[in-house]
Coordinates of C-alpha atoms and ligand atoms in Angstrom, one line a residue:
X1 CA 4.2 4.3 -26.3
X2 CA 2.1 2.0 -24.1
X3 CA 3.5 -0.9 -26.2
X4 CA 4.1 -3.4 -23.5
X5 CA 0.7 -2.7 -21.7
X6 CA -1.1 -2.9 -25.1
X7 CA 0.4 -6.3 -25.8
X8 CA -0.5 -7.7 -22.5
X9 CA -4.1 -6.4 -22.5
X10 CA -4.6 -7.8 -26.0
X11 CA -3.5 -11.2 -24.8
X12 CA -6.0 -11.1 -21.9
X13 CA -8.7 -10.2 -24.3
X14 CA -7.8 -12.8 -26.8
X15 CA -8.1 -15.5 -24.1
X16 CA -11.6 -14.1 -23.1
X17 CA -12.7 -14.1 -26.7
X18 CA -11.7 -17.7 -27.1
X19 CA -14.0 -18.8 -24.3
X20 CA -17.5 -18.0 -25.6
X21 CA -19.8 -17.8 -22.6
X22 CA -18.1 -16.4 -19.5
X23 CA -18.4 -17.1 -15.9
X24 CA -17.8 -14.7 -13.0
X25 CA -14.6 -16.6 -12.3
X26 CA -13.4 -16.1 -15.9
X27 CA -13.9 -12.4 -15.6
X28 CA -12.2 -12.2 -12.2
X29 CA -9.2 -14.1 -13.5
X30 CA -9.0 -11.8 -16.5
X31 CA -9.2 -8.8 -14.2
X32 CA -6.2 -10.1 -12.2
X33 CA -4.2 -10.2 -15.3
X34 CA -5.3 -6.7 -16.3
X35 CA -4.4 -5.5 -12.8
X36 CA -0.9 -7.0 -13.2
X37 CA -0.4 -5.5 -16.6
X38 CA -1.4 -2.0 -15.3
X39 CA 0.9 -2.3 -12.3
X40 CA 3.8 -3.4 -14.6
X41 CA 3.1 -0.3 -16.7
X42 CA 3.8 1.7 -13.5
X43 CA 0.2 3.0 -13.0
X44 CA -0.4 4.3 -9.5
X45 CA -1.6 1.4 -7.2
X46 CA -4.7 3.1 -5.9
X47 CA -5.7 4.1 -9.4
X48 CA -5.3 0.4 -10.5
X49 CA -7.3 -0.9 -7.6
X50 CA -10.2 1.5 -8.2
X51 CA -10.1 0.8 -12.0
X52 CA -10.3 -3.0 -11.4
X53 CA -13.1 -2.7 -8.9
X54 CA -15.2 -0.5 -11.2
X55 CA -14.7 -2.7 -14.2
X56 CA -15.2 -6.0 -12.3
X57 CA -18.4 -4.6 -10.8
X58 CA -19.8 -3.8 -14.2
X59 CA -18.5 -6.8 -15.9
X60 CA -20.0 -9.5 -13.6
X61 CA -23.5 -8.1 -14.0
X62 CA -26.1 -10.4 -15.5
X63 CA -26.3 -8.4 -18.8
X64 CA -22.7 -9.2 -19.6
X65 CA -22.7 -12.9 -18.4
X66 CA -26.0 -13.7 -20.2
X67 CA -25.0 -11.9 -23.4
X68 CA -24.1 -13.6 -26.6
X69 CA -20.9 -11.6 -26.9
X70 CA -19.7 -11.4 -23.3
X71 CA -16.0 -10.9 -24.1
X72 CA -16.9 -7.9 -26.4
X73 CA -18.9 -6.4 -23.6
X74 CA -16.1 -6.8 -21.1
X75 CA -13.6 -5.2 -23.5
X76 CA -16.1 -2.3 -24.0
X77 CA -16.3 -1.8 -20.2
X78 CA -12.5 -1.7 -20.0
X79 CA -12.4 0.7 -22.9
X80 CA -14.9 3.1 -21.3
X81 CA -13.1 3.1 -18.1
X82 CA -9.8 3.6 -19.7
X83 CA -11.2 6.7 -21.5
X84 CA -12.3 8.0 -18.1
X85 CA -8.9 7.3 -16.7
X86 CA -7.2 9.3 -19.5
X87 CA -9.4 12.3 -19.0
X88 CA -12.9 11.6 -20.4
X89 CA -14.1 14.4 -22.7
X90 CA -12.6 17.2 -20.7
X91 CA -9.3 17.7 -22.6
X92 CA -9.8 20.8 -24.7
X93 CA -7.7 23.9 -24.3
X94 CA -10.0 26.7 -23.0
X95 CA -9.8 30.2 -24.9
X96 CA -10.7 33.3 -23.1
X97 CA -14.1 34.8 -24.1
X98 CA -12.3 38.2 -24.3
X99 CA -10.6 37.0 -27.4
X100 CA -7.1 37.3 -25.7
X101 CA -5.9 34.1 -24.0
X102 CA -2.9 33.7 -21.8
X103 CA -1.3 30.3 -21.1
X104 CA 1.2 30.0 -18.3
X105 CA 3.5 27.1 -18.8
X106 CA 5.0 25.6 -15.5
X107 CA 7.1 22.6 -14.8
X108 CA 10.4 21.3 -13.5
X109 CA 13.6 21.9 -15.4
X110 CA 14.2 19.4 -18.1
X111 CA 10.5 18.5 -18.4
X112 CA 10.4 20.0 -21.9
X113 CA 8.8 23.3 -20.9
X114 CA 10.7 25.6 -23.4
X115 CA 10.4 23.2 -26.3
X116 CA 6.8 22.8 -25.6
X117 CA 6.1 26.6 -25.4
X118 CA 7.4 26.7 -28.9
X119 CA 5.4 23.7 -30.1
X120 CA 2.2 25.1 -28.6
X121 CA 2.7 28.4 -30.2
X122 CA 3.3 26.7 -33.5
X123 CA 0.2 24.5 -33.1
X124 CA -2.0 27.5 -32.3
X125 CA -0.5 29.5 -35.2
X126 CA -1.5 26.6 -37.5
X127 CA -5.1 27.0 -36.1
X128 CA -5.1 30.6 -37.2
X129 CA -4.1 32.3 -33.9
X130 CA -1.4 34.9 -33.6
X131 CA 0.6 33.9 -30.5
X132 CA 3.5 35.6 -28.6
X133 CA 6.0 33.8 -26.5
X134 CA 7.0 35.5 -23.2
X135 CA 10.3 34.6 -21.6
X136 CA 10.0 34.6 -17.8
X137 CA 12.7 32.0 -17.1
X138 CA 15.1 34.7 -15.9
X139 CA 17.6 32.5 -14.1
X140 CA 19.1 30.9 -17.1
X141 CA 20.0 33.2 -20.0
X142 CA 20.3 30.1 -22.1
X143 CA 16.6 29.5 -21.5
X144 CA 15.7 32.8 -22.9
X145 CA 17.9 32.3 -25.9
X146 CA 16.3 28.9 -26.3
X147 CA 12.8 30.3 -26.3
X148 CA 13.8 32.9 -28.9
X149 CA 15.2 30.1 -31.1
X150 CA 12.0 28.1 -30.9
X151 CA 9.9 31.2 -31.5
X152 CA 11.9 31.8 -34.7
X153 CA 11.5 28.1 -35.8
X154 CA 7.7 28.4 -35.5
X155 CA 7.6 31.9 -36.9
X156 CA 6.2 33.8 -33.9
X157 CA 7.5 36.8 -31.9
X158 CA 9.1 36.5 -28.5
X159 CA 9.1 39.0 -25.7
X160 CA 12.4 38.9 -23.5
X161 CA 14.4 41.2 -21.3
X162 CA 17.9 39.9 -20.6
X163 CA 18.6 42.6 -18.1
X164 CA 15.6 42.3 -15.8
X165 CA 15.6 39.9 -12.8
X166 CA 11.9 40.5 -12.1
X167 CA 9.8 37.7 -13.6
X168 CA 6.5 39.2 -12.6
X169 CA 7.3 42.5 -14.3
X170 CA 8.4 40.7 -17.5
X171 CA 5.3 38.7 -17.5
X172 CA 3.1 41.9 -17.2
X173 CA 5.1 43.7 -19.8
X174 CA 4.9 40.7 -22.1
X175 CA 1.2 40.7 -21.9
X176 CA 1.0 44.4 -22.7
X177 CA 3.3 43.9 -25.6
X178 CA 1.2 41.0 -26.9
X179 CA -2.0 43.2 -26.8
X180 CA -0.2 46.1 -28.4
X181 CA 1.1 43.8 -31.1
X182 CA -2.4 42.6 -31.9
X183 CA -1.6 39.0 -30.8
X184 CA -4.5 37.0 -29.5
X185 CA -2.5 34.5 -27.4
X186 CA 0.3 35.0 -25.0
X187 CA 2.4 31.8 -23.9
X188 CA 4.4 32.6 -20.8
X189 CA 7.4 30.3 -20.2
X190 CA 8.3 30.3 -16.5
X191 CA 11.4 29.2 -14.6
X192 CA 11.8 25.6 -13.7
X193 CA 13.9 24.0 -10.9
X194 CA 15.3 20.5 -10.5
X195 CA 13.0 20.0 -7.6
X196 CA 9.9 21.8 -6.3
X197 CA 10.8 24.4 -3.7
X198 CA 9.0 27.3 -2.0
X199 CA 10.8 30.0 -3.8
X200 CA 9.7 28.5 -7.2
X201 CA 6.1 28.2 -6.1
X202 CA 6.0 31.7 -4.6
X203 CA 7.3 33.2 -7.9
X204 CA 4.8 31.2 -9.9
X205 CA 1.9 32.3 -7.6
X206 CA 3.0 35.9 -8.0
X207 CA 3.0 35.6 -11.8
X208 CA -0.3 33.9 -11.7
X209 CA -1.8 36.7 -9.6
X210 CA -0.3 39.4 -11.8
X211 CA -1.4 38.1 -15.2
X212 CA -4.4 36.0 -14.4
X213 CA -3.8 33.3 -17.0
X214 CA -6.7 31.7 -18.9
X215 CA -5.1 28.4 -18.2
X216 CA -2.0 27.2 -16.2
X217 CA -0.6 24.2 -18.0
X218 CA 1.9 21.9 -16.3
X219 CA 4.5 20.3 -18.5
X220 CA 5.4 16.9 -17.3
X221 CA 8.0 14.4 -18.5
X222 CA 6.1 11.0 -19.0
X223 CA 9.4 9.1 -18.8
X224 CA 9.7 10.0 -15.0
X225 CA 6.6 7.8 -14.3
X226 CA 5.1 8.2 -10.8
X227 CA 7.5 11.0 -10.0
X228 CA 5.7 13.0 -12.6
X229 CA 2.5 12.2 -10.9
X230 CA 3.8 13.4 -7.6
X231 CA 5.0 16.6 -9.2
X232 CA 1.6 17.2 -10.7
X233 CA -0.1 16.7 -7.3
X234 CA 2.3 19.2 -5.7
X235 CA 1.9 21.9 -8.4
X236 CA -1.9 21.4 -8.4
X237 CA -2.1 21.8 -4.6
X238 CA 0.3 24.8 -4.3
X239 CA -0.4 26.7 -7.5
X240 CA -3.5 25.2 -9.0
X241 CA -3.3 24.0 -12.5
X242 CA -5.9 23.7 -15.4
X243 CA -4.3 20.9 -17.4
X244 CA -1.2 18.9 -18.3
X245 CA 1.0 18.7 -21.3
X246 CA 2.7 15.2 -21.1
X247 CA 6.0 15.3 -22.9
X248 CA 8.2 12.6 -24.2
X249 CA 5.4 10.0 -24.6
X250 CA 7.4 8.9 -27.6
X251 CA 10.1 7.6 -25.3
X252 CA 7.8 6.2 -22.7
X253 CA 7.0 2.5 -23.3
X254 CA 5.0 2.0 -20.1
X255 CA 2.5 4.9 -19.9
X256 CA 2.0 4.9 -16.1
X257 CA 2.1 8.7 -15.6
X258 CA -0.4 9.3 -18.4
X259 CA -2.8 6.7 -17.0
X260 CA -2.6 7.9 -13.4
X261 CA -2.4 11.7 -13.5
X262 CA -6.1 12.5 -14.1
X263 CA -7.3 10.3 -11.4
X264 CA -4.8 11.6 -8.9
X265 CA -5.0 15.3 -9.6
X266 CA -8.5 15.6 -11.3
X267 CA -6.7 17.6 -14.0
X268 CA -6.7 16.3 -17.6
X269 CA -3.9 15.9 -20.1
X270 CA -4.6 18.4 -22.8
X271 CA -1.6 17.9 -25.1
X272 CA 1.0 15.1 -25.8
X273 CA 4.6 15.7 -26.8
X274 CA 5.7 12.9 -29.1
X275 CA 9.1 14.0 -30.3
X276 CA 11.8 16.7 -30.3
X277 CA 10.6 18.5 -33.5
X278 CA 8.4 21.6 -33.4
X279 CA 5.5 19.8 -34.9
X280 CA 5.6 16.9 -32.4
X281 CA 2.8 18.1 -30.2
X282 CA -0.7 16.6 -30.5
X283 CA -4.0 17.4 -28.8
X284 CA -4.7 14.7 -26.4
X285 CA -7.8 12.5 -27.1
X286 CA -8.5 10.0 -24.4
X287 CA -10.7 7.9 -26.7
X288 CA -8.2 7.6 -29.4
X289 CA -5.5 6.8 -26.9
X290 CA -7.7 4.1 -25.3
X291 CA -8.3 2.6 -28.6
X292 CA -4.6 2.6 -29.4
X293 CA -3.8 0.8 -26.1
X294 CA -6.6 -1.8 -26.4
X295 CA -5.9 -2.5 -30.1
Ligands
LIG301 P1 12.9 22.7 -20.0 O1 14.2 22.7 -19.1 O2 11.7 22.2 -19.2 O3 12.6 24.0 -20.6 O4 13.2 21.6 -21.1 P2 13.5 21.7 -22.7 O5 12.5 22.3 -23.4 O6 14.9 22.3 -22.7 O7 13.6 20.2 -23.0 C1 14.5 19.2 -22.5 C2 14.8 18.1 -23.5 O8 13.7 17.3 -23.7 C3 15.2 18.7 -24.8 O9 16.3 17.9 -25.3 C4 14.0 18.5 -25.7 O10 14.3 18.3 -27.1 C5 13.4 17.2 -25.2 N1 12.0 17.1 -25.3 C6 11.0 17.9 -25.0 N2 9.8 17.5 -25.4 C7 10.1 16.2 -25.9 C8 9.2 15.2 -26.4 O11 7.9 15.3 -26.5 N3 9.8 14.1 -26.9 C9 11.2 13.9 -26.9 N4 11.7 12.8 -27.3 N5 12.0 14.8 -26.3 C10 11.4 16.0 -25.9

């Protein structure tokens, strides 16, 4: 992931390091190259413009130009801004103070929602929690079955009702079942569609109002680039989300969605999907990711 962006940025920094003292012109030229690299990585245009303006403003200051290690300072400024772009320090999953947390997973069909529900249950179980999966994707029986399979794989229970066509009722019953079973986390898998439509949003809003989730997590496919960012903006506007789980980062060589989505929606990426296996879900750390990109 981010391999081509990473290579290009490292080239720019290598050139800067080779120069010793830097002039304002050197920095502006370097920033032009950084801008191109970000655009080629499919980062949103406005996000790139703001990023370059902020970094340039900080980097042409006297402190940097007069310093003995100006290239290092410029790289540090780029790093700090990239950490901000990737979500700053605001990426931890929130737990309910009541001791019982509900996470509602939403997203388009094919984004990896059901797989991610299983992965998240597995990850929380490894952290000592006792999660229950709730199958509210009632339109596709195969989706319910799939959720039962992933639940089995990670060793957690799954609440499903193949006969009901009422997603809100299932969600509520699932929560009650979780509490009665002494679970401390319920992960509700909701229906997806190929595209956002009013019917989908209405159903999600109804589930949200009925179960009052601790967090609504939007599952987004990184490989769909700026489309993913548009999807995030729409879900956030119409439903309100608390965070993002970016899937398929392992197959995404560019990284544009991951680098744009926080700036566009104001909502951070909390987890990253990095493969098809149940253990391939990682907490998202902007600082580590920025270090990985900048080398
Ligand atoms: P849903 O329709 O949103 O529930 O999507 P699924 O959970 O069925 O996932 C769709 C496809 O994406 C499946 O083949 C998953 O194995 C795959 N997938 C999900 N997450 C990841 C990921 O992080 N990396 C990779 N490489 N594949 C993923």
